[in-house]
Amino acid sequence: MERFLGTWRLVDTQNFDNYMRELGVDFATRQVGNVIKPTTIIKVDGDNIILQTKSTYRSTEIIFQLDKPFNEHTADNRNCKVRLLRRVRK
């Protein structure tokens, strides 16, 4: 997990509009999503992982624990049940 900690800035996307369309994201939100370049900050606080995404359009924060389901309200106003799994490389 440590190698993912820190601040990340989106540089480029490919086919992001098609991806958002398949998710059912409305046209106006897709237009914004195609031009913003959010910054993502990944931190750990005890067992919690904190994922902050910041942009001029909208900022979000998700606090979760690996391998445990949690509810996420996405930046495009969808509600999802999410579970991020810890995988060990062999």
mmCIF file of C-alpha atoms in Angstrom:
data_model
loop_
_atom_site.group_PDB
_atom_site.id
_atom_site.type_symbol
_atom_site.label_atom_id
_atom_site.label_comp_id
_atom_site.label_asym_id
_atom_site.label_seq_id
_atom_site.Cartn_x
_atom_site.Cartn_y
_atom_site.Cartn_z
ATOM 1 C CA MET A 1 0.000 0.000 0.000
ATOM 2 C CA GLU A 2 2.848 2.396 0.800
ATOM 3 C CA ARG A 3 3.805 2.857 -2.835
ATOM 4 C CA PHE A 4 0.374 4.386 -3.533
ATOM 5 C CA LEU A 5 0.504 6.937 -0.719
ATOM 6 C CA GLY A 6 1.000 10.555 -1.685
ATOM 7 C CA THR A 7 -0.370 13.107 -4.118
ATOM 8 C CA TRP A 8 -1.281 12.153 -7.685
ATOM 9 C CA ARG A 9 -2.322 14.465 -10.529
ATOM 10 C CA LEU A 10 -4.269 13.270 -13.552
ATOM 11 C CA VAL A 11 -2.323 14.062 -16.704
ATOM 12 C CA ASP A 12 -4.274 12.403 -19.520
ATOM 13 C CA THR A 13 -7.247 10.143 -20.217
ATOM 14 C CA GLN A 14 -8.309 8.025 -23.168
ATOM 15 C CA ASN A 15 -11.930 7.124 -23.971
ATOM 16 C CA PHE A 16 -13.085 8.637 -20.671
ATOM 17 C CA ASP A 17 -16.237 10.075 -22.272
ATOM 18 C CA ASN A 18 -17.265 6.619 -23.514
ATOM 19 C CA TYR A 19 -16.539 5.145 -20.077
ATOM 20 C CA MET A 20 -18.703 7.784 -18.351
ATOM 21 C CA ARG A 21 -21.484 7.315 -20.922
ATOM 22 C CA GLU A 22 -21.551 3.567 -20.213
ATOM 23 C CA LEU A 23 -21.875 4.370 -16.495
ATOM 24 C CA GLY A 24 -24.926 6.509 -17.271
ATOM 25 C CA VAL A 25 -23.285 9.864 -16.502
ATOM 26 C CA ASP A 26 -25.322 12.733 -17.963
ATOM 27 C CA PHE A 27 -24.008 14.855 -20.847
ATOM 28 C CA ALA A 28 -23.234 18.022 -18.836
ATOM 29 C CA THR A 29 -21.286 16.128 -16.171
ATOM 30 C CA ARG A 30 -19.359 14.243 -18.876
ATOM 31 C CA GLN A 31 -18.345 17.544 -20.475
ATOM 32 C CA VAL A 32 -16.917 18.754 -17.173
ATOM 33 C CA GLY A 33 -15.318 15.377 -16.488
ATOM 34 C CA ASN A 34 -13.534 15.469 -19.826
ATOM 35 C CA VAL A 35 -11.696 18.720 -19.073
ATOM 36 C CA ILE A 36 -10.872 18.688 -15.355
ATOM 37 C CA LYS A 37 -7.591 17.273 -14.101
ATOM 38 C CA PRO A 38 -8.188 16.312 -10.463
ATOM 39 C CA THR A 39 -5.546 15.802 -7.825
ATOM 40 C CA THR A 40 -5.871 12.669 -5.679
ATOM 41 C CA ILE A 41 -4.306 12.375 -2.235
ATOM 42 C CA ILE A 42 -3.990 8.924 -0.654
ATOM 43 C CA LYS A 43 -3.240 8.679 3.082
ATOM 44 C CA VAL A 44 -3.443 6.079 5.842
ATOM 45 C CA ASP A 45 -4.725 6.717 9.370
ATOM 46 C CA GLY A 46 -4.534 3.513 11.400
ATOM 47 C CA ASP A 47 -6.665 0.920 9.566
ATOM 48 C CA ASN A 48 -8.398 3.611 7.506
ATOM 49 C CA ILE A 49 -7.405 4.645 4.015
ATOM 50 C CA ILE A 50 -8.318 8.219 3.121
ATOM 51 C CA LEU A 51 -8.807 9.004 -0.548
ATOM 52 C CA GLN A 52 -9.283 12.707 -1.311
ATOM 53 C CA THR A 53 -9.981 13.895 -4.831
ATOM 54 C CA LYS A 54 -9.798 17.638 -5.440
ATOM 55 C CA SER A 55 -10.730 19.617 -8.523
ATOM 56 C CA THR A 56 -12.221 22.952 -9.504
ATOM 57 C CA TYR A 57 -15.525 21.152 -10.202
ATOM 58 C CA ARG A 58 -16.001 19.040 -7.084
ATOM 59 C CA SER A 59 -13.953 17.569 -4.275
ATOM 60 C CA THR A 60 -14.644 14.275 -2.509
ATOM 61 C CA GLU A 61 -13.260 12.319 0.414
ATOM 62 C CA ILE A 62 -13.692 8.607 1.000
ATOM 63 C CA ILE A 63 -12.566 6.881 4.190
ATOM 64 C CA PHE A 64 -12.553 3.086 4.082
ATOM 65 C CA GLN A 65 -10.819 -0.078 5.186
ATOM 66 C CA LEU A 66 -9.467 -2.668 2.779
ATOM 67 C CA ASP A 67 -11.550 -5.845 2.421
ATOM 68 C CA LYS A 68 -14.616 -4.232 4.073
ATOM 69 C CA PRO A 69 -17.654 -3.028 2.088
ATOM 70 C CA PHE A 70 -18.563 0.664 2.279
ATOM 71 C CA ASN A 71 -21.012 3.071 0.646
ATOM 72 C CA GLU A 72 -19.638 5.641 -1.753
ATOM 73 C CA HIS A 73 -21.405 8.687 -3.160
ATOM 74 C CA THR A 74 -19.503 9.410 -6.360
ATOM 75 C CA ALA A 75 -18.605 12.816 -7.787
ATOM 76 C CA ASP A 76 -21.218 12.237 -10.534
ATOM 77 C CA ASN A 77 -23.962 11.646 -7.918
ATOM 78 C CA ARG A 78 -24.170 7.847 -8.010
ATOM 79 C CA ASN A 79 -24.434 5.726 -4.874
ATOM 80 C CA CYS A 80 -22.335 2.574 -4.924
ATOM 81 C CA LYS A 81 -21.530 -0.262 -2.567
ATOM 82 C CA VAL A 82 -17.760 -0.746 -2.863
ATOM 83 C CA ARG A 83 -15.236 -3.232 -1.527
ATOM 84 C CA LEU A 84 -11.536 -2.777 -2.236
ATOM 85 C CA LEU A 85 -9.550 -5.954 -1.816
ATOM 86 C CA ARG A 86 -6.006 -6.379 -0.607
ATOM 87 C CA ARG A 87 -4.086 -8.594 -3.009
ATOM 88 C CA VAL A 88 -0.724 -10.109 -2.190
ATOM 89 C CA ARG A 89 1.681 -10.632 -5.087
ATOM 90 C CA LYS A 90 3.342 -14.001 -5.224
#
